[in-house]
XYZ file of C-alpha atoms in Angstrom:
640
model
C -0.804 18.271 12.627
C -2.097 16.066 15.322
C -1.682 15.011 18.938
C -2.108 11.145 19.562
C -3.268 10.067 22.932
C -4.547 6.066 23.994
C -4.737 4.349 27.052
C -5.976 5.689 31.014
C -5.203 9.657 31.158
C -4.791 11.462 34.097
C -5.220 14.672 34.548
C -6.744 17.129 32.350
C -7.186 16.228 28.809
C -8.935 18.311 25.773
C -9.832 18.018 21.948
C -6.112 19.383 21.192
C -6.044 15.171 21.272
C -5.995 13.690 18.034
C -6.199 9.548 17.326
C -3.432 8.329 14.900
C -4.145 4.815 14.921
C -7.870 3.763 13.275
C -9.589 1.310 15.115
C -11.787 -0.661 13.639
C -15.273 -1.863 15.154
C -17.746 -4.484 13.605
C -21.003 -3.754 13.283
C -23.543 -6.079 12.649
C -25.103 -4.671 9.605
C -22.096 -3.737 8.020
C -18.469 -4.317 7.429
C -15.611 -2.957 10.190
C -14.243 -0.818 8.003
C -17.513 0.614 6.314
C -19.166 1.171 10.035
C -15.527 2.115 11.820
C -14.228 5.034 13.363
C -10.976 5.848 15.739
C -12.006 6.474 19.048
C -12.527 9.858 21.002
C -10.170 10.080 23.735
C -9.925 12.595 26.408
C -11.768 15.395 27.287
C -14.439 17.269 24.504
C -15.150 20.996 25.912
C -17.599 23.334 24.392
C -17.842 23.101 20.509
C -21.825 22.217 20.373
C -22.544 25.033 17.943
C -20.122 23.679 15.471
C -21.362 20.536 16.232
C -24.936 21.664 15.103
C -23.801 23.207 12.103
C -22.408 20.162 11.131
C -25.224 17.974 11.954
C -27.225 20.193 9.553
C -25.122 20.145 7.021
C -25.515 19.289 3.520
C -22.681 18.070 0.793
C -19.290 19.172 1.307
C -17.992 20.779 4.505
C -14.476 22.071 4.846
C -13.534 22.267 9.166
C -10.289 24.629 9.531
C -8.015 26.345 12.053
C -4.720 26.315 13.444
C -2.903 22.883 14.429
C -4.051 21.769 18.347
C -7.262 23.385 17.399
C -9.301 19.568 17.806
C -10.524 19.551 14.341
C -10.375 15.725 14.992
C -12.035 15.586 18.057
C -15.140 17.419 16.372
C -14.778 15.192 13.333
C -14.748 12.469 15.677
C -17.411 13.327 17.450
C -19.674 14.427 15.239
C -19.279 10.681 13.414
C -19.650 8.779 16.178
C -22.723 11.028 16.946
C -24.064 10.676 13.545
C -24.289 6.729 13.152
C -28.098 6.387 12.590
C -28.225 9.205 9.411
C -25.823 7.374 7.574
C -27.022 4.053 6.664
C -24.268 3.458 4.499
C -21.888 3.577 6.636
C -19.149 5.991 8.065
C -15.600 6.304 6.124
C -12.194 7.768 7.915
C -9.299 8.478 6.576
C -5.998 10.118 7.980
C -5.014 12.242 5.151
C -1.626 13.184 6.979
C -1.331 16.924 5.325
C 1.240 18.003 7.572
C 3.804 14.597 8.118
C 6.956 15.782 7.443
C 7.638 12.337 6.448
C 5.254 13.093 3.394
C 1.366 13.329 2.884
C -1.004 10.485 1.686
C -1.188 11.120 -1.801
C -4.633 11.026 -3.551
C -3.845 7.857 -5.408
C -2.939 6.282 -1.973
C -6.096 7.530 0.071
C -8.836 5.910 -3.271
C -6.700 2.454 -2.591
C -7.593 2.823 1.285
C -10.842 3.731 0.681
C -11.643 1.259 -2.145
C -10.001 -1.579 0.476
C -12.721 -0.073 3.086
C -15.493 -0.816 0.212
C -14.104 -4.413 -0.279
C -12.815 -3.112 -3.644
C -9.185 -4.232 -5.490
C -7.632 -0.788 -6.844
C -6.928 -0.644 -10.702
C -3.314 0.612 -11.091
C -4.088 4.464 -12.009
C -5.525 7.333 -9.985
C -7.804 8.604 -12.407
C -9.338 4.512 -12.765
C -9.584 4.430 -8.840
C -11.161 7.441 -9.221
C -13.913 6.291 -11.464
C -14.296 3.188 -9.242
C -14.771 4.803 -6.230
C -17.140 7.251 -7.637
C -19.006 4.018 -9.164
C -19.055 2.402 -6.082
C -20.294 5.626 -3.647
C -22.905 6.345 -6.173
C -24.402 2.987 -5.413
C -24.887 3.204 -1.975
C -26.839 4.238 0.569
C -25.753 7.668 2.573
C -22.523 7.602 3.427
C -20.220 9.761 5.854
C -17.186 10.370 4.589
C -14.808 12.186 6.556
C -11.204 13.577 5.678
C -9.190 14.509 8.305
C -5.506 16.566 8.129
C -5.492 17.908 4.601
C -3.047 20.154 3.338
C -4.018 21.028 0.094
C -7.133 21.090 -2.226
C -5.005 18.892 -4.647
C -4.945 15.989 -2.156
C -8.893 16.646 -1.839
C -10.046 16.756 -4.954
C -10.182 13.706 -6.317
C -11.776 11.921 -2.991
C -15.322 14.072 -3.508
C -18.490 12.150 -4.408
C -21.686 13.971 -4.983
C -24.709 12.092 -3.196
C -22.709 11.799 -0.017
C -21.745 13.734 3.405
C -18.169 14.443 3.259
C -16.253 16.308 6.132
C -12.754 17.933 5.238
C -10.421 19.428 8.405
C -7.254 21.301 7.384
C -4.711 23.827 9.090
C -5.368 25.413 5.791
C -8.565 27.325 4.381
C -8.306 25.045 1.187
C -10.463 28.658 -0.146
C -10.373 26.767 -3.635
C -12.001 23.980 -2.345
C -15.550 25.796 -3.077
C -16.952 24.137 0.590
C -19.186 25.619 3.193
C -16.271 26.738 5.600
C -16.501 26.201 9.642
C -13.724 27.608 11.197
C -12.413 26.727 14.583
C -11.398 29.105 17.207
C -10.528 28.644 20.816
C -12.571 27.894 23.656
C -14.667 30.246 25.492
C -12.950 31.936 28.474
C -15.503 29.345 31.043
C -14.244 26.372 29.042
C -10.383 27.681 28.970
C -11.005 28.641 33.009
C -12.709 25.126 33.927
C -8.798 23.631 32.720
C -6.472 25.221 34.272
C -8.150 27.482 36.809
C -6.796 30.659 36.274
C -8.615 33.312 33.765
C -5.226 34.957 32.893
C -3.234 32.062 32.475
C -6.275 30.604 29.994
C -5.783 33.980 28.409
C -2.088 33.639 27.972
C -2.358 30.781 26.445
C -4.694 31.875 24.150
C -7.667 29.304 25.335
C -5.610 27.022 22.882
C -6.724 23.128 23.806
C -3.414 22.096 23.400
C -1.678 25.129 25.159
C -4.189 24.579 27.904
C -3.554 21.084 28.519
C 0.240 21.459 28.846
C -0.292 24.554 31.148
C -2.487 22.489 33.421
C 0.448 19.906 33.541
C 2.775 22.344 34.667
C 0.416 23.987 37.053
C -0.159 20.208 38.816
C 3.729 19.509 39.018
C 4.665 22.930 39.998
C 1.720 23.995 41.963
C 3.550 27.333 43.796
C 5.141 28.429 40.454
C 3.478 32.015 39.692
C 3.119 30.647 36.213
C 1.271 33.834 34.922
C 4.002 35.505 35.646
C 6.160 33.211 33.490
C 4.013 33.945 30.656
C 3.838 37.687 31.296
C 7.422 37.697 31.198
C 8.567 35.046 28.420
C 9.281 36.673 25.001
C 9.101 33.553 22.535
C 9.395 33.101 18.938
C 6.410 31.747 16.544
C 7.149 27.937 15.977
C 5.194 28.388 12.371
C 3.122 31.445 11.651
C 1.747 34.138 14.137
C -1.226 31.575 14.710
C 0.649 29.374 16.144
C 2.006 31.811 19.174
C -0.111 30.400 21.890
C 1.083 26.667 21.078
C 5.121 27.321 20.558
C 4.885 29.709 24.441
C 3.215 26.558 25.842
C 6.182 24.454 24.450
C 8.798 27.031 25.348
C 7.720 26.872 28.930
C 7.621 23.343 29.081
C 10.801 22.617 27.651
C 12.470 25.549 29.860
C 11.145 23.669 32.825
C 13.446 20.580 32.121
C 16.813 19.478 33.667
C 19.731 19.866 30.965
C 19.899 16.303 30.175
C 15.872 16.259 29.307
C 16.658 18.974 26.828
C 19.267 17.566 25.112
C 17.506 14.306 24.642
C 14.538 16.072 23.568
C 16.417 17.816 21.062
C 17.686 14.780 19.986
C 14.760 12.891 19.165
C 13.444 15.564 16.694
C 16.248 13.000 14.811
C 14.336 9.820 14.995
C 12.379 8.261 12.554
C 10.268 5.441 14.186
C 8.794 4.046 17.175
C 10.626 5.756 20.156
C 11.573 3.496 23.010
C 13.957 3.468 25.593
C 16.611 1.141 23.702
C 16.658 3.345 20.135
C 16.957 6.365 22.447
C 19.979 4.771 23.853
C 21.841 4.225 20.562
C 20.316 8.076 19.333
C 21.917 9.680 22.408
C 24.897 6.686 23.528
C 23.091 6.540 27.046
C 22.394 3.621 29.008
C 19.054 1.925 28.722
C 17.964 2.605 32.268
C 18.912 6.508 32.167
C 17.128 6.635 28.824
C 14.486 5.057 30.182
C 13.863 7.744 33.103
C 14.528 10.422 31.103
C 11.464 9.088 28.075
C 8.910 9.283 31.502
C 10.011 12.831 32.135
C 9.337 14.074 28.637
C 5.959 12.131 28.813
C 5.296 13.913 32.621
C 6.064 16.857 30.839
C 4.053 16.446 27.728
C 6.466 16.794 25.312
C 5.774 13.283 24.577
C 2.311 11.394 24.638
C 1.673 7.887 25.970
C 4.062 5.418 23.994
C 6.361 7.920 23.188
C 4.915 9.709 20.526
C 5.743 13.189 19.035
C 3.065 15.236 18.178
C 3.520 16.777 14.890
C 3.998 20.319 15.829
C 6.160 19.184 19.289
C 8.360 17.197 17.136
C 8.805 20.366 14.873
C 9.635 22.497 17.689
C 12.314 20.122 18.678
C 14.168 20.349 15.679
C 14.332 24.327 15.707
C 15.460 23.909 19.097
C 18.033 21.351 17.890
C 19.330 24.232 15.585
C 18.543 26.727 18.479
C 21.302 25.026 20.706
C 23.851 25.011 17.843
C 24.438 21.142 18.387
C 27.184 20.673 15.467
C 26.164 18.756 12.608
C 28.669 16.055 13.153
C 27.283 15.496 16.558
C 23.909 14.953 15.063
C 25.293 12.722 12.195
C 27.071 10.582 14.895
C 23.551 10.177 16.831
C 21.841 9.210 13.579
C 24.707 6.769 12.590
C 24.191 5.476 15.845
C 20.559 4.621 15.287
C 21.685 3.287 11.972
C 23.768 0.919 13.561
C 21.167 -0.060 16.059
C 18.115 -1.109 14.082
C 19.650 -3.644 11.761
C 21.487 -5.365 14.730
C 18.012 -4.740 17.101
C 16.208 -6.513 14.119
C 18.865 -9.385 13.302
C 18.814 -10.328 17.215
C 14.985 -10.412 17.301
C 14.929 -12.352 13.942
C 16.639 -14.980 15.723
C 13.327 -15.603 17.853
C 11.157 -15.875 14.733
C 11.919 -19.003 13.120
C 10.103 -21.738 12.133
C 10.537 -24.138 15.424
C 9.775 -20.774 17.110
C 8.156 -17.634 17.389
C 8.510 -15.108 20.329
C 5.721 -13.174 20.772
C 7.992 -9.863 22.213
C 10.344 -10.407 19.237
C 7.361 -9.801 16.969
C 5.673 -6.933 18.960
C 9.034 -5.631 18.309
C 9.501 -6.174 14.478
C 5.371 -4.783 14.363
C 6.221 -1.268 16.090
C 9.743 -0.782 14.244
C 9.583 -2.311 10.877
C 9.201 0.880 9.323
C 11.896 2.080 11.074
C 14.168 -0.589 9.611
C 13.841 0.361 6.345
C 14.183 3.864 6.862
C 18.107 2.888 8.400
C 18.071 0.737 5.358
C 17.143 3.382 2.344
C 19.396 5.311 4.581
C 22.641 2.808 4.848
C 21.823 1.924 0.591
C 22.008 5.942 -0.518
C 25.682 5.516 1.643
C 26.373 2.472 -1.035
C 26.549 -0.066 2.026
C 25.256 -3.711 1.240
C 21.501 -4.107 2.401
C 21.204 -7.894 2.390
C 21.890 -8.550 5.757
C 18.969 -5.925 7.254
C 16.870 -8.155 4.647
C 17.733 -11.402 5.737
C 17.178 -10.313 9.074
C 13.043 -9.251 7.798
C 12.613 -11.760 5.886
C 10.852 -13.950 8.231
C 8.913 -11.212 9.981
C 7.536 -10.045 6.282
C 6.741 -13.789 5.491
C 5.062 -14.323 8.530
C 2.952 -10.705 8.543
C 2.730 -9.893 4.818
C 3.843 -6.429 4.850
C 3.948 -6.171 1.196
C 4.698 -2.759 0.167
C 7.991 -2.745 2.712
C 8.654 -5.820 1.902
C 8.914 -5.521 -1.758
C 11.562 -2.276 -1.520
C 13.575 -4.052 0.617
C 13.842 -6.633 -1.192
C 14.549 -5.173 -3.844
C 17.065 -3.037 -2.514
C 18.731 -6.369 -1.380
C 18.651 -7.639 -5.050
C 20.365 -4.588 -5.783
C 23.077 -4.864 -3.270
C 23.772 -8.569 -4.010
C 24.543 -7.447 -7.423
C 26.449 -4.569 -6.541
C 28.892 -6.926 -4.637
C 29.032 -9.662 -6.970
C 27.993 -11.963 -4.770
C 26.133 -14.603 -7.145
C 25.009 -16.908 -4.528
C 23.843 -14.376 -2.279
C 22.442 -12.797 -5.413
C 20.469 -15.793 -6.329
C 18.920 -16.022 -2.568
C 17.593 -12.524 -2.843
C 16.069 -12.919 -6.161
C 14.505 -16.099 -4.541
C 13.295 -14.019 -1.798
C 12.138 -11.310 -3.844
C 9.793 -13.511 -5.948
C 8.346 -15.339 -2.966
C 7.300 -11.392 -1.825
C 6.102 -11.093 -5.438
C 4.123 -14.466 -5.011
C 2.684 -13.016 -1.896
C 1.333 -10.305 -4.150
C 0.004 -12.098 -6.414
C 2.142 -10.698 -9.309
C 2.733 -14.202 -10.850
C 4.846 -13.441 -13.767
C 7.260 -11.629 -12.181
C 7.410 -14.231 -9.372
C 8.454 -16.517 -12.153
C 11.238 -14.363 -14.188
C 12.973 -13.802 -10.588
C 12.578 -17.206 -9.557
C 13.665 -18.797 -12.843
C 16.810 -16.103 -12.565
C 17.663 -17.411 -9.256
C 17.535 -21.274 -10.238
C 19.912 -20.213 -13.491
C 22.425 -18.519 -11.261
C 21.784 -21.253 -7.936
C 22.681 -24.242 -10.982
C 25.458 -22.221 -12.278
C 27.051 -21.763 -8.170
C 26.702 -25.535 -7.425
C 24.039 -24.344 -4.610
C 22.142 -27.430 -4.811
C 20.162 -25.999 -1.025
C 19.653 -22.869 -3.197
C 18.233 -25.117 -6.038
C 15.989 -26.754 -4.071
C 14.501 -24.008 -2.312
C 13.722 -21.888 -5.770
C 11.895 -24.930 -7.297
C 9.482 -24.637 -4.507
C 8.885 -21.341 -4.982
C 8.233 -21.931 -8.364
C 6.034 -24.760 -7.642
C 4.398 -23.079 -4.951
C 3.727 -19.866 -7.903
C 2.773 -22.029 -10.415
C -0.271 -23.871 -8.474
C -1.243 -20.155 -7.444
C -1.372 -19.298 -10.990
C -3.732 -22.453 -11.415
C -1.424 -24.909 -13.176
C -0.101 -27.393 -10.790
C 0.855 -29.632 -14.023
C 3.907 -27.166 -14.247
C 4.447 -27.036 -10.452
C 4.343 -30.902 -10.315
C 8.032 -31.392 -11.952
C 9.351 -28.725 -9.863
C 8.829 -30.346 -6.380
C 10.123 -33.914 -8.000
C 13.476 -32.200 -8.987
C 13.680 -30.406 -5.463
C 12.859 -33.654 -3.395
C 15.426 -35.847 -5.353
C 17.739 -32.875 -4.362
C 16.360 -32.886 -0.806
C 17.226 -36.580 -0.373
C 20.667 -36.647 -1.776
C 21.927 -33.817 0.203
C 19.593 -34.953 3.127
C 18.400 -31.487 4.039
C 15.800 -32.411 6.302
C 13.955 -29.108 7.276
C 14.169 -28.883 3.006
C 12.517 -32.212 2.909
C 9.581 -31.543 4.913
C 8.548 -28.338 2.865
C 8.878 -30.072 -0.119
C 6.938 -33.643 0.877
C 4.078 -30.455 1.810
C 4.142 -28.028 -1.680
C 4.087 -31.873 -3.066
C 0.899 -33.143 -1.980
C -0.426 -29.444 -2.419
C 0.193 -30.158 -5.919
C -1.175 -33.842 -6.263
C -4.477 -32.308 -4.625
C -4.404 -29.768 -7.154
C -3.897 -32.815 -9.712
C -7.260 -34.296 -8.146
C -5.389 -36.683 -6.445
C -5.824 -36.541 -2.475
C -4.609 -40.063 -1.646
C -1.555 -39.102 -2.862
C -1.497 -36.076 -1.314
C -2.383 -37.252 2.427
C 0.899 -40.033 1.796
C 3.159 -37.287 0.941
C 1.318 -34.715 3.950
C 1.997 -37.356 6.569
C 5.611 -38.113 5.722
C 6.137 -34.696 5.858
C 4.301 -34.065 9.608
C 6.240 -36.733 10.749
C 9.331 -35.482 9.903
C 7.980 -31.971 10.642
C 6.979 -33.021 14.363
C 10.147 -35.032 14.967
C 12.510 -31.972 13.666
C 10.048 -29.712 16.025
C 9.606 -27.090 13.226
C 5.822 -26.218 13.821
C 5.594 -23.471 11.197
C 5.849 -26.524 9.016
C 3.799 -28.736 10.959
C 0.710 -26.035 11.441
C 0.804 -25.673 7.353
C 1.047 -29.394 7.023
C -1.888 -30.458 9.501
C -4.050 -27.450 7.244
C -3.423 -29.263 3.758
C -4.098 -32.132 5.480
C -7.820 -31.004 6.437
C -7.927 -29.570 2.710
C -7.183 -33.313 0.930
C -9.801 -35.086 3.648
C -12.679 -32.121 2.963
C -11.637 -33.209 -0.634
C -12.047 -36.819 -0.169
C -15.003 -36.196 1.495
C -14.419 -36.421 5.058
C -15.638 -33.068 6.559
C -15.253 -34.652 10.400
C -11.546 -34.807 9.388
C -11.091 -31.854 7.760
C -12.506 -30.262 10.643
C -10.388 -32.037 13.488
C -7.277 -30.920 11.237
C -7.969 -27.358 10.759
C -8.515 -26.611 14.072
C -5.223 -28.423 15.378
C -3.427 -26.141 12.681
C -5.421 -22.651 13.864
C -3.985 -23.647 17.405
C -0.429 -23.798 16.183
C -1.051 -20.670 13.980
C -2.847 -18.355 17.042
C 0.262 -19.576 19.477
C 2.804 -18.227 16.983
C 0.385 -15.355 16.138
C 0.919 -15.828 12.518
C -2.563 -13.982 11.717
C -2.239 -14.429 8.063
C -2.438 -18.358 7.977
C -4.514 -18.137 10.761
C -7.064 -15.965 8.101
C -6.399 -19.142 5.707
C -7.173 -21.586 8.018
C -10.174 -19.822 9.356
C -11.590 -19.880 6.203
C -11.205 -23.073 4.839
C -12.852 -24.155 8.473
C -15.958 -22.171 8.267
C -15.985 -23.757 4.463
C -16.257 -27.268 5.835
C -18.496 -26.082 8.462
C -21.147 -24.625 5.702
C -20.890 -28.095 3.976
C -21.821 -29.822 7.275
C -24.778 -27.244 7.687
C -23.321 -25.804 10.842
C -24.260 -22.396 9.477
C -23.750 -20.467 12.775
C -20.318 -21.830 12.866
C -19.004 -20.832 9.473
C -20.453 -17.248 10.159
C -18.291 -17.460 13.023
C -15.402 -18.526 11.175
C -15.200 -16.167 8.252
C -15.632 -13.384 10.373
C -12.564 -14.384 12.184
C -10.640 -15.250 8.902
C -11.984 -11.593 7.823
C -10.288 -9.824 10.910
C -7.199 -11.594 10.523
C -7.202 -10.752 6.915
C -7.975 -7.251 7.653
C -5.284 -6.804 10.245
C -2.361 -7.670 7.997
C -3.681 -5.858 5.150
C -4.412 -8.828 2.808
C -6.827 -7.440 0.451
C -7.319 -10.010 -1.971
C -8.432 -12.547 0.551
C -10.442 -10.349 3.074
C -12.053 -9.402 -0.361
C -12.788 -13.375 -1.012
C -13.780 -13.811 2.370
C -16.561 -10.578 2.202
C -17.962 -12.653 -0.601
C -18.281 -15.981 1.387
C -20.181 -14.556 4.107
C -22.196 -12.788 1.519
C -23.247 -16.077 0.013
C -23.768 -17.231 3.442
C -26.101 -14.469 4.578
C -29.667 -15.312 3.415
């Protein structure tokens, strides 16, 4: 279990820290996420004799102790100290032991670290095991370090021989067969230099993350004898007898707090997601503003971290103070039906900012942070037999525009299944639409194609000729992807003789685009450019510049394929400027790439570097694999 901290701290601050989200830093000599680790933040006391130890180490070390320990921190620091031994790179991975929310599975953590060696995963853990054995055993040294593990199950199958590899655990993983450094506090002059008192270090058991709350208290409430608080408080363990020193800490910090802080702190325990001042307004039916006031207490407090986040073992305590307080259960099910009711509306009203003659860049920062939370409501609103398609069509465009595959995909599906449910063929046939374009996305063709061609059965049987004419392009648009634009070709004729007689405009344009996509497939890009600059015209006059950004990009595709690299050149970078102001990152990535291509044609070698290492970032950020992989492999062939 872990503390999260970013951003300016003040006060004091120790290892009890821990980072939850990995940044990554490019190196020159090798790729971000084989040469990245999270930052340290806050303050590192003592622990140079365990960092030692580990810099002497040899093979497998397991680092253990109780939760707030700063088993991060010294896994942290001991990478970040240990760059030059490990020329092939450093390797980090969250393995989440203690998430109540559920652990990172071993099959999981070989996909993440197989995406970190440029690597596609084969579908089974045992293959992904082989590969990433295959693929460590060709290197150079590598670090590899495993941070929150629960079990020697979730271990196992991540060991390479040949390598440095660093396990930290709550647990002593005794099966694990590893040389064993065990944490324990801080030395009384470390524990003194925090919170200036001897006994008060000593009553909180020189525990970093005891300490640090203790010196928050002492700072707000300098006159308090807080010794004497701890002298005289009789608490209960939060988890085992080692945890003692952390659940007093807590105790006296939450005892310390008006009424109203209380109850909203034992509220939260409830929430699933990003915590901000409007959710906690739905979770506890308070006004924004009060909720608002009352968020920056629990963070003065440290019951929350910067941004509102829970550490692990804080957001456990709130819960058993939840059942402490005897708050009835149908006062907690109203809260959470009250979040329930919140997300789905929060995201609907945002979705109306992300469209494609728009894109609001708060309305996105708000979809990134609480996506997940979305379709937590929605599992939660489907296992009450409520209809889901309405929290999908609200995502839809966020998912298109970020590529969040694996949420996208069970929504999606869960939509399907709702649709169906209802009886609702039309909406049914709109959700199988949608679920093959997510399919398309990742790059499971043949699938794409049975739900598409399922959708265009039921659309035809409905009379939705909009419906029609929006599945043949996603058929099309699957079809070139699969590499034969021959059967994509009679698609987009069908859906622009639709297009015309039902003059959909916004229709039209997309389909005058995935045309000429597929007549430069053909070989043809005359015929594409015609069809490319009816649609930009009609694109630019409806002021839809989703469509005019993608348009202006094929267009630099058919003139680097006629030959004209100049042009190509001029285009792509008037569609990367439409892209970066709607911050759609993934088409960004596409355009990037297909840029520095031109520019390696026109031997501008120190631009295409520059290119395809943006197109890699952007690629990296939204988690495409398959085309950061593609990319890797461009600048490889670049690099002399």
């Amino acid at each position: 279990m872990r503390n999260e901290n970013s951003g300016t701290v003040h006060g004091s601050l120790v290892q009890a820290e821990s980072i939850g989200t990995v940044n990554v830093t490019t190196a020159p000599s090798l790729p971000a996420a084989l040469d990245g680790l999270p930052p340290v933040s806050g303050a590192f006391a003592g622990r140079l004799p365990e960092l030692e130890r580990l810099k002497a180490g040899r093979g497998l070390t397991l680092v253990h102790g109780l939760g707030g320990i700063g088993k991060t921190q010294l896994l942290l620091h001991y990478g970040h100290d240990s760059k030059a031994d490990f020329p092939g790179g450093r390797l980090y991975i969250d393995l989440q032991g203690y998430n109540p929310n559920g652990r990172v599975e071993p099959t999981d953590a070989l996909a993440s670290l197989l995406w970190m060696l440029g690597r596609e995963s084969p579908p089974g853990e045992a293959e992904r095991a082989a590969l990433f054995r295959t693929e460590m055993a060709a290197r150079e040294g590598v670090l590899l370090l495993l941070d929150n593990a629960s079990a020697t199950d979730q271990v196992a199958p991540l060991l390479v021989a040949g390598h440095r590899v660093v396990v930290s655990s709550r647990n002593t993983l005794a099966s694990l067969q590893a040389e064993s450094l065990e944490l324990g506090v801080l030395t009384p002059a470390e524990a003194v230099e925090l919170v200036g008192d001897e006994e008060i270090a000593e009553l909180c058991g020189r525990l970093p993350l005891a300490l640090r709350i203790m010196a928050s208290l002492i700072e707000s409430e300098p006159d308090t004898d807080w010794a004497a608080e701890l002298r005289d408080t009789r608490l209960d363990v939060l988890d085992d007898g080692d945890d003692n020193a952390v659940h007093k800490a807590f105790r006296l910090s939450y005892n310390a707090l008006e009424p109203d802080r209380r109850s909203l702190f034992r509220l939260l325990s409830l929430h699933p997601g990003d915590i901000d001042p409007e959710s906690t307004a739905a979770l506890a039916d308070l006004p924004i503003p009060k909720a608002r006031r009352l968020l920056a207490d629990l963070r003065a407090a440290h019951l929350l971290e910067r941004g509102n986040r829970f550490h692990d073992l804080v957001r456990l305590y709130a819960g058993q103070c939840l059942v402490e307080a005897g708050v009835p259960d149908p006062d907690s099910a109203a809260a959470l039906l009250r979040l329930v009711a919140y997300y789905p509306r929060a995201a609907a009203e945002r979705a109306k900012s992300i469209q494609n003659h728009r894109c609001d860049p708060k309305a996105l920062a708000w979809m990134d942070r609480n996506h997940p939370a979305v379709l937590v409501m929605a599992i939660f609103e489907r296992d009450r037999g409520r209809n889901v398609v309405p929290v999908a069509n609200a995502m839809f465009r966020y998912f298109s525009l970020r590529k969040h595959l694996a949420p996208w995909l069970r929504l999606q599906r869960m939509a399907v299944d709702s649709a169906r449910k209802a009886g609702d063929r039309r909406s049914l046939a709109t959700e199988l639409n949608r679920l093959g374009t997510a399919h398309r996305q990742a790059r499971r063709f043949e699938e794409a194609i049975a739900l598409g061609e399922e959708a265009l059965r039921i659309n035809e049987e409905v009379g939705n000729r909009i419906g029609i004419g929006s599945t043949l392009i996603t058929l099309s648009a699957t079809y070139r992807n699969m590499g034969r634009p021959d059967l994509a070709l009679p698609c987009c004729e069908r859906s622009l003789r639709i297009r015309r007689e039902i003059d959909d405009r916004y229709g039209l344009g997309i389909t005058l685009t995935n045309l000429g996509d597929t007549h430069l497939a053909l070989g043809d890009p005359d015929l594409a450019i015609t069809h490319y600059l009816e649609a930009l015209e009609l694109q630019e006059r409806l002021g839809y510049e989703g469509s005019v950004a993608i348009t202006l990009h094929d267009l630099g595709k058919a003139h680097q394929a006629k030959g004209e690299p100049d042009l190509a050149v001029e285009h792509f970078l008037a569609a990367l400027e439409v892209h970066r102001r709607r911050d759609d990152r993934f088409l960004a990535g596409v355009t990037l790439r297909d840029l520095g291509t031109t520019y390696r044609g026109l031997g501008r070698v120190a631009e295409a570097h520059e290119a395809y290492r943006d197109a890699l970032a952007a690629f990296e950020e939204v988690d495409a694999k398959y085309d950061a992989h593609t990319v890797r492999d461009l600048i490889t062939a670049l690099t002399p």
